[in-house]
Short mmCIF file of C-alpha atoms in Angstrom, two decimals:
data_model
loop_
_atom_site.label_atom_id
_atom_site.label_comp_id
_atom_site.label_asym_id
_atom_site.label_seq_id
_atom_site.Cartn_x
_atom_site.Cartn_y
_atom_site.Cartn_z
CA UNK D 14 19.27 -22.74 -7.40
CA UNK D 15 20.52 -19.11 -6.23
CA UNK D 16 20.85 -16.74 -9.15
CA UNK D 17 22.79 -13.86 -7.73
CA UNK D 18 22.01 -10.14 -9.50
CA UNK D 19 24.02 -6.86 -9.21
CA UNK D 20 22.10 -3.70 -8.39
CA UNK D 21 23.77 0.05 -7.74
CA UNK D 22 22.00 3.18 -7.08
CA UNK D 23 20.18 4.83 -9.88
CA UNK D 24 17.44 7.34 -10.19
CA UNK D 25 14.19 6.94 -10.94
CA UNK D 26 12.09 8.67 -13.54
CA UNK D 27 7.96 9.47 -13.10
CA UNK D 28 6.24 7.99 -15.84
CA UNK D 29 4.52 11.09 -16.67
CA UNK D 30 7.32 12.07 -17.96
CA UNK D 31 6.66 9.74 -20.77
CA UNK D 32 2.98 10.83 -21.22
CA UNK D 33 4.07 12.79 -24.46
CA UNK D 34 5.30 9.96 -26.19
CA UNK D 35 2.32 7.51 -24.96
CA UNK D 36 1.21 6.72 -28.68
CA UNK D 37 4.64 5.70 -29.71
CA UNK D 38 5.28 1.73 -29.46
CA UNK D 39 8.91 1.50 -28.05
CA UNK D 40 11.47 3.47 -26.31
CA UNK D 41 15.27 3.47 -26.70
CA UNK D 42 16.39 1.34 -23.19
CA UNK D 43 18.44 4.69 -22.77
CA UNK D 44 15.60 6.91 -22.66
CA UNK D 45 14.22 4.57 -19.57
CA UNK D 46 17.28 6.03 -17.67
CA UNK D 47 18.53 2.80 -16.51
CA UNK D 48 21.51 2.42 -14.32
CA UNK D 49 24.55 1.98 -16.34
CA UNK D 50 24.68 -1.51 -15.04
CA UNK D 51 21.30 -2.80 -15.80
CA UNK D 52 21.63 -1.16 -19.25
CA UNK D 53 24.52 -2.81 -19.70
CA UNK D 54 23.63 -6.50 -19.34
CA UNK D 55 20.45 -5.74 -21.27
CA UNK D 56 22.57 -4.75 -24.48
CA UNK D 57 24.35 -8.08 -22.91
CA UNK D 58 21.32 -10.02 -24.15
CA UNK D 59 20.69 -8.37 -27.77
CA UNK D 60 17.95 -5.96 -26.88
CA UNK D 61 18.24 -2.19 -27.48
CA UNK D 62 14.46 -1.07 -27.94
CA UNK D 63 12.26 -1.95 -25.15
CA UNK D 64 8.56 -4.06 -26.02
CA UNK D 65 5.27 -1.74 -25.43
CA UNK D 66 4.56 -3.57 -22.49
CA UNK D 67 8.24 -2.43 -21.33
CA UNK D 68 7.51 1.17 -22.79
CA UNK D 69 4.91 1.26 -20.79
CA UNK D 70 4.90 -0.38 -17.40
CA UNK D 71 8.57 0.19 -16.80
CA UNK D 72 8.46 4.49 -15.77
CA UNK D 73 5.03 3.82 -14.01
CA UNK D 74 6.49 1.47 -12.01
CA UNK D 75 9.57 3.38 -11.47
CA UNK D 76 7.81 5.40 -10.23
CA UNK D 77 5.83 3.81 -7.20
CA UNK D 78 2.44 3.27 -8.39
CA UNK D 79 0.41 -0.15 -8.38
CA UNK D 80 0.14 -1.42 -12.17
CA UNK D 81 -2.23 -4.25 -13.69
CA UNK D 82 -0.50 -5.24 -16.96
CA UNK D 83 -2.40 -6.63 -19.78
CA UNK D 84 -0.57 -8.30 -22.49
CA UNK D 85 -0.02 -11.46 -24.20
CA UNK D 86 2.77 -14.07 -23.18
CA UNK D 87 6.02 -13.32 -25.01
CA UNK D 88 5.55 -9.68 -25.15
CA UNK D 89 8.46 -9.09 -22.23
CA UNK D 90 6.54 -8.61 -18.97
CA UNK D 91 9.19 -10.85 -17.29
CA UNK D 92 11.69 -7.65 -18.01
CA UNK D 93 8.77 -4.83 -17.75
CA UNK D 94 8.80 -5.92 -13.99
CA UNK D 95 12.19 -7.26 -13.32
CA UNK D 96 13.87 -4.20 -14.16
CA UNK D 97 11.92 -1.80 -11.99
CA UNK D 98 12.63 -4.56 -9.42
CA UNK D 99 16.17 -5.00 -9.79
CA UNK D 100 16.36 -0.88 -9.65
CA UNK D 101 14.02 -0.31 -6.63
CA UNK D 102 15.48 -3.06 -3.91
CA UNK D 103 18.29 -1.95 -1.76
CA UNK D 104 21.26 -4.26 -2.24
CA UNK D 105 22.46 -3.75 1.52
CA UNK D 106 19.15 -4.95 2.62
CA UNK D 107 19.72 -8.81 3.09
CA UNK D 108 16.09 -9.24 4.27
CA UNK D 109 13.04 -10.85 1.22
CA UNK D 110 11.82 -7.67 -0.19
CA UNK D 111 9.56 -9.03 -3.19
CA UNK D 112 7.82 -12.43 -4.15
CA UNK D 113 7.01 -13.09 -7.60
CA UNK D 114 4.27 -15.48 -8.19
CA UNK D 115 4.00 -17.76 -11.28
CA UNK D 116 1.40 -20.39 -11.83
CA UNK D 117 4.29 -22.93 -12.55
CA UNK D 118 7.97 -24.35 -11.93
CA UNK D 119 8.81 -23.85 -15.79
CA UNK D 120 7.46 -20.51 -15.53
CA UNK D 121 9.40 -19.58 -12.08
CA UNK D 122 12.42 -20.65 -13.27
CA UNK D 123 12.25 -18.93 -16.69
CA UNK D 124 11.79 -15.61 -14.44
CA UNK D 125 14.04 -16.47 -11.93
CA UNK D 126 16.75 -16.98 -14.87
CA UNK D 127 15.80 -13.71 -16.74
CA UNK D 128 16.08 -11.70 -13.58
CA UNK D 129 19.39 -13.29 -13.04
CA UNK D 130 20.72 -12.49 -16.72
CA UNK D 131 19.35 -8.49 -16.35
CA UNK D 132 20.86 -8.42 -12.93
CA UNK D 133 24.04 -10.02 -13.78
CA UNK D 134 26.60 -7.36 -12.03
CA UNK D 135 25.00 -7.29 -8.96
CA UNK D 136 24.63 -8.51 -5.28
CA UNK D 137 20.94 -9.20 -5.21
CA UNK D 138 20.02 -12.65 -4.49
CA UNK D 139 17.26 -14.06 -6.26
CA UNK D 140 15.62 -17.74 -5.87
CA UNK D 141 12.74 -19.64 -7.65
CA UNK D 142 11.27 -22.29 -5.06
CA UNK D 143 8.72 -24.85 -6.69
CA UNK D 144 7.25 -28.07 -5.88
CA UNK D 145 8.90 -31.12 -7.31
CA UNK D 146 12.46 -29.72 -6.04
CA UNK D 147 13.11 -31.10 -2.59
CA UNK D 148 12.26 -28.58 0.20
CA UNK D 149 15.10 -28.98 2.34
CA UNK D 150 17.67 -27.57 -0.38
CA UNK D 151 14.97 -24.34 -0.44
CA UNK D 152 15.14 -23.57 3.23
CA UNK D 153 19.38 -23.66 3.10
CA UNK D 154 19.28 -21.35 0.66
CA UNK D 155 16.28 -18.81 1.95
CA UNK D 156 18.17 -19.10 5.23
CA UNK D 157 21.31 -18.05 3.16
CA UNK D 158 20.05 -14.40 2.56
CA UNK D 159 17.79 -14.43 -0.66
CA UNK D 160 16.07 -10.73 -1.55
CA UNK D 161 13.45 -11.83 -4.57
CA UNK D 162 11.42 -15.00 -4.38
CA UNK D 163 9.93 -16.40 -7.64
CA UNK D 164 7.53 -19.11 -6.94
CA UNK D 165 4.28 -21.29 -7.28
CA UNK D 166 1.50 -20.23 -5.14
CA UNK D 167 1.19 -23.51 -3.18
CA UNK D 168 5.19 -23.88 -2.20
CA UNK D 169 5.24 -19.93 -1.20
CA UNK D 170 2.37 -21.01 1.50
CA UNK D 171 4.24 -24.04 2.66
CA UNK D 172 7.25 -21.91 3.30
CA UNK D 173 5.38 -19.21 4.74
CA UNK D 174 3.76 -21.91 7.43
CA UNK D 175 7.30 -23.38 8.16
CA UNK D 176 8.56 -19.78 8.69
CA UNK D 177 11.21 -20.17 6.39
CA UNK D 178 9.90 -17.35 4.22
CA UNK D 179 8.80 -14.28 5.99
CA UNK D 180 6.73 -11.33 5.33
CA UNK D 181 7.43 -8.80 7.05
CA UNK D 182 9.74 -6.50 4.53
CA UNK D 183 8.20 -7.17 1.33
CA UNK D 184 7.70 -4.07 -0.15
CA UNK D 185 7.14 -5.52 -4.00
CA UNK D 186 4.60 -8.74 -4.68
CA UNK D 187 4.03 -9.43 -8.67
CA UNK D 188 1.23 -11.49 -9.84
CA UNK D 189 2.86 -12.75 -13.27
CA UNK D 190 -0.19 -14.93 -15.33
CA UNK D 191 -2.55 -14.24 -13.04
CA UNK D 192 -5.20 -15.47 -15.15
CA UNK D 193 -3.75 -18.97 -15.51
CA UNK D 194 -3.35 -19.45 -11.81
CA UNK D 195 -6.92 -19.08 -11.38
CA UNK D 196 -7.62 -21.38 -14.02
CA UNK D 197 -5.34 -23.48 -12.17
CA UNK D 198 -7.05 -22.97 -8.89
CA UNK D 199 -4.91 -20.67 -7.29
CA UNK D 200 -6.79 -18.40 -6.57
CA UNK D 201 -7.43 -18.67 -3.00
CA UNK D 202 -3.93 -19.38 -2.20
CA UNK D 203 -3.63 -15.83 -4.10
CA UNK D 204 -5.82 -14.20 -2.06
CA UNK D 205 -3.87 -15.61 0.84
CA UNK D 206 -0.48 -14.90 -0.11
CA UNK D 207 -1.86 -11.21 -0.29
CA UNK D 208 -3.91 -10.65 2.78
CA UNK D 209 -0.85 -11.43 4.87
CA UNK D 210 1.47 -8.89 3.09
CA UNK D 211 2.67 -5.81 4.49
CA UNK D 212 -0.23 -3.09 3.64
CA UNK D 213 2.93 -0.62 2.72
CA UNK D 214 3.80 -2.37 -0.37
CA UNK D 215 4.03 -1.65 -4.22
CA UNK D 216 1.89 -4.87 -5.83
CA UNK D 217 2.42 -5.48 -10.29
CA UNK D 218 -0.17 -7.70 -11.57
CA UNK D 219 0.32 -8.91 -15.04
CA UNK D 220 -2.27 -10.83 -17.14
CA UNK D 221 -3.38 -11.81 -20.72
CA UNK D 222 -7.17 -11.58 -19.54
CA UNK D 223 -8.70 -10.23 -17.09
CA UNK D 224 -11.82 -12.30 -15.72
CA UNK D 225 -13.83 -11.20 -12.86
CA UNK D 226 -12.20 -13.11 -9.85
CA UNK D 227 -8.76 -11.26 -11.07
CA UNK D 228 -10.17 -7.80 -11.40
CA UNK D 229 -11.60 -8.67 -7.77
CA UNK D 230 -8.03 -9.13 -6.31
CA UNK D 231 -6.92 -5.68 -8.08
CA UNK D 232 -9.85 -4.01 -6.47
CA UNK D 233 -9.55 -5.61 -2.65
CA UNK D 234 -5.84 -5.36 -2.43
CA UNK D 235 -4.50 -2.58 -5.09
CA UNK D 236 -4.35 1.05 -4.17
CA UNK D 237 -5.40 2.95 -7.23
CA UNK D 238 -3.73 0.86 -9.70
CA UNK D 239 -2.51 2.42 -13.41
CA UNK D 240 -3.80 0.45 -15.83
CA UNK D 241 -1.09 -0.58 -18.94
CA UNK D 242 -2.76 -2.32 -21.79
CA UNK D 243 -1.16 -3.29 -25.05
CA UNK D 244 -3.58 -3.73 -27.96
CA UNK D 245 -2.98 -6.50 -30.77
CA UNK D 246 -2.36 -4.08 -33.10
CA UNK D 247 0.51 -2.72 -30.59
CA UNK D 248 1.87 -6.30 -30.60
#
C-alpha cells in the first residue's frame, strides 16, 4: 500500500516564537503557519484547533531541533510529527528521507493512513511496510520511489539487510511509542536502526513513559533534544 501526499513550499516558524503563549493549551492551526495546502486537508478532516501535544511539538520541530514527546496515546502525536514532516521533505527529492518506527502493523498503518489524509494534495510518497504482508509487494513499491517509511522495527532491518531500504538521505527518523517497543523487545533493533543513520539528521521521539533504556537512546543518539511534555491536567 502506497499512500501518495502533496507537499509545496512553505515557511517555517521558530518555536520561540510561541514561547509567549506556552501556558495556553491549543493554538488556532492558522497561527502554526501551515502551508495553505496542509491547512487545507486538515480543516478536510474536522480539526481547526490543534491538541497540546500539537501546540507544542509542531513550531519546535519546525524549527530543526531534536524533540522527545511525552504524552498519552490519542492525544495527536501522529499529526504533531506528520505535519512538520510533510512540511520539511523536499517533494523533488525522490530518494527515503524519514522512517517512522511503530511497535506494530496496526499502528504503522494507522500513521501511514493519517499522513496520507494530512498530505492529501501532494506528491510525497509514503509507505507502511510490516511483517505479515508479503515482502516481495514491499520491495516493488520501495523500488518505485517512496520518501517516508512507516514501519515495525524488525521488517525495517530486514529491508535494510536486503538493500531495498537505504540510509543514506534520511534526514528525519521518529520513534512513535517508544516505550511499547521496548516492552516488546525492540529495543536493540532500535538501537540498530539508529546507529546506522546519517549523524546529520533531525530524530522525534514520542512516548507515554519514559523508562531508563528510552531516556538512554535520547541521550546516545539525540543532540540536545527539547523536551515537550503534556500534563494530565493539559489532557
Amino acid at each position: 500500500m502506497i499512500i501518495q501526499i502533496v507537499l509545496w513550499d512553505c515557511y517555517t516558524v521558530p518555536y520561540f516564537c510561541f514561547e509567549k503563549r506556552r501556558f495556553m493549551e491549543e493554538l488556532k492551526f492558522e497561527e502554526l503557519e501551515l502551508c495553505p495546502e496542509i491547512l487545507k486537508a486538515v480543516k478536510h478532516m474536522g480539526f481547526e484547533e490543534a491538541s497540546p501535544i500539537q501546540s507544542k511539538a509542531i513550531p519546535v520541530i519546525m524549527s530543526g531541533k531534536d524533540v522527545i514527546g511525552q504524552a498519552q496515546t490519542g492525544t495527536g502525536k501522529t499529526a504533531a510529527f506528520g505535519i512538520p514532516l510533510l512540511e520539511k521533505i523536499d517533494p523533488k527529492n525522490k530518494k527515503l528521507q524519514a522512517i517512522v518506527l511503530c511497535p506494530t502493523r496496526e499502528l504503522a498503518i494507522q500513521v501511514a493512513e493519517e499522513i496520507g489524509k494530512i498530505g492529501r494534495a501532494s506528491k510525497i510518497k509514503a509507505l507502511p511496510v510490516y511483517g505479515g504482508q508479503p515482502i516481495d509487494r514491499q520491495i516493488r513499491a520501495l523500488r518505485s520511489g517512496v520518501q517516508i517509511v512507516i514501519g515495525t522495527p524488525g521488517r525495517l532491518i530486514d529491508h535494510i539487510n536486503r538493500k531495498t531500504i537505504k540510509l543514506d538521505h534520511i534526514k528525519f527518523l521518529v520513534l512513535d511509542e517508544a516505550d511499547e517497543m521496548l516492552d516488546m523487545g525492540f529495543v536493540d533493533d532500535m538501537e540498530e536502526i539508529m546507529k546506522n543513520l546519517p549523524a546529520e539528521r533531525q530524530t522525534l521521539l514520542f512516548s507515554a513513559t519514559m523508562p531508563r533504556p528510552i531516556l538512554s537512546l535520547t541521550k546516545k543518539y539525540m543532540k540536545a533534544p527539547k523536551n515537550v511534555t503534556i500534563s494530565k491536567e493539559e489532557l
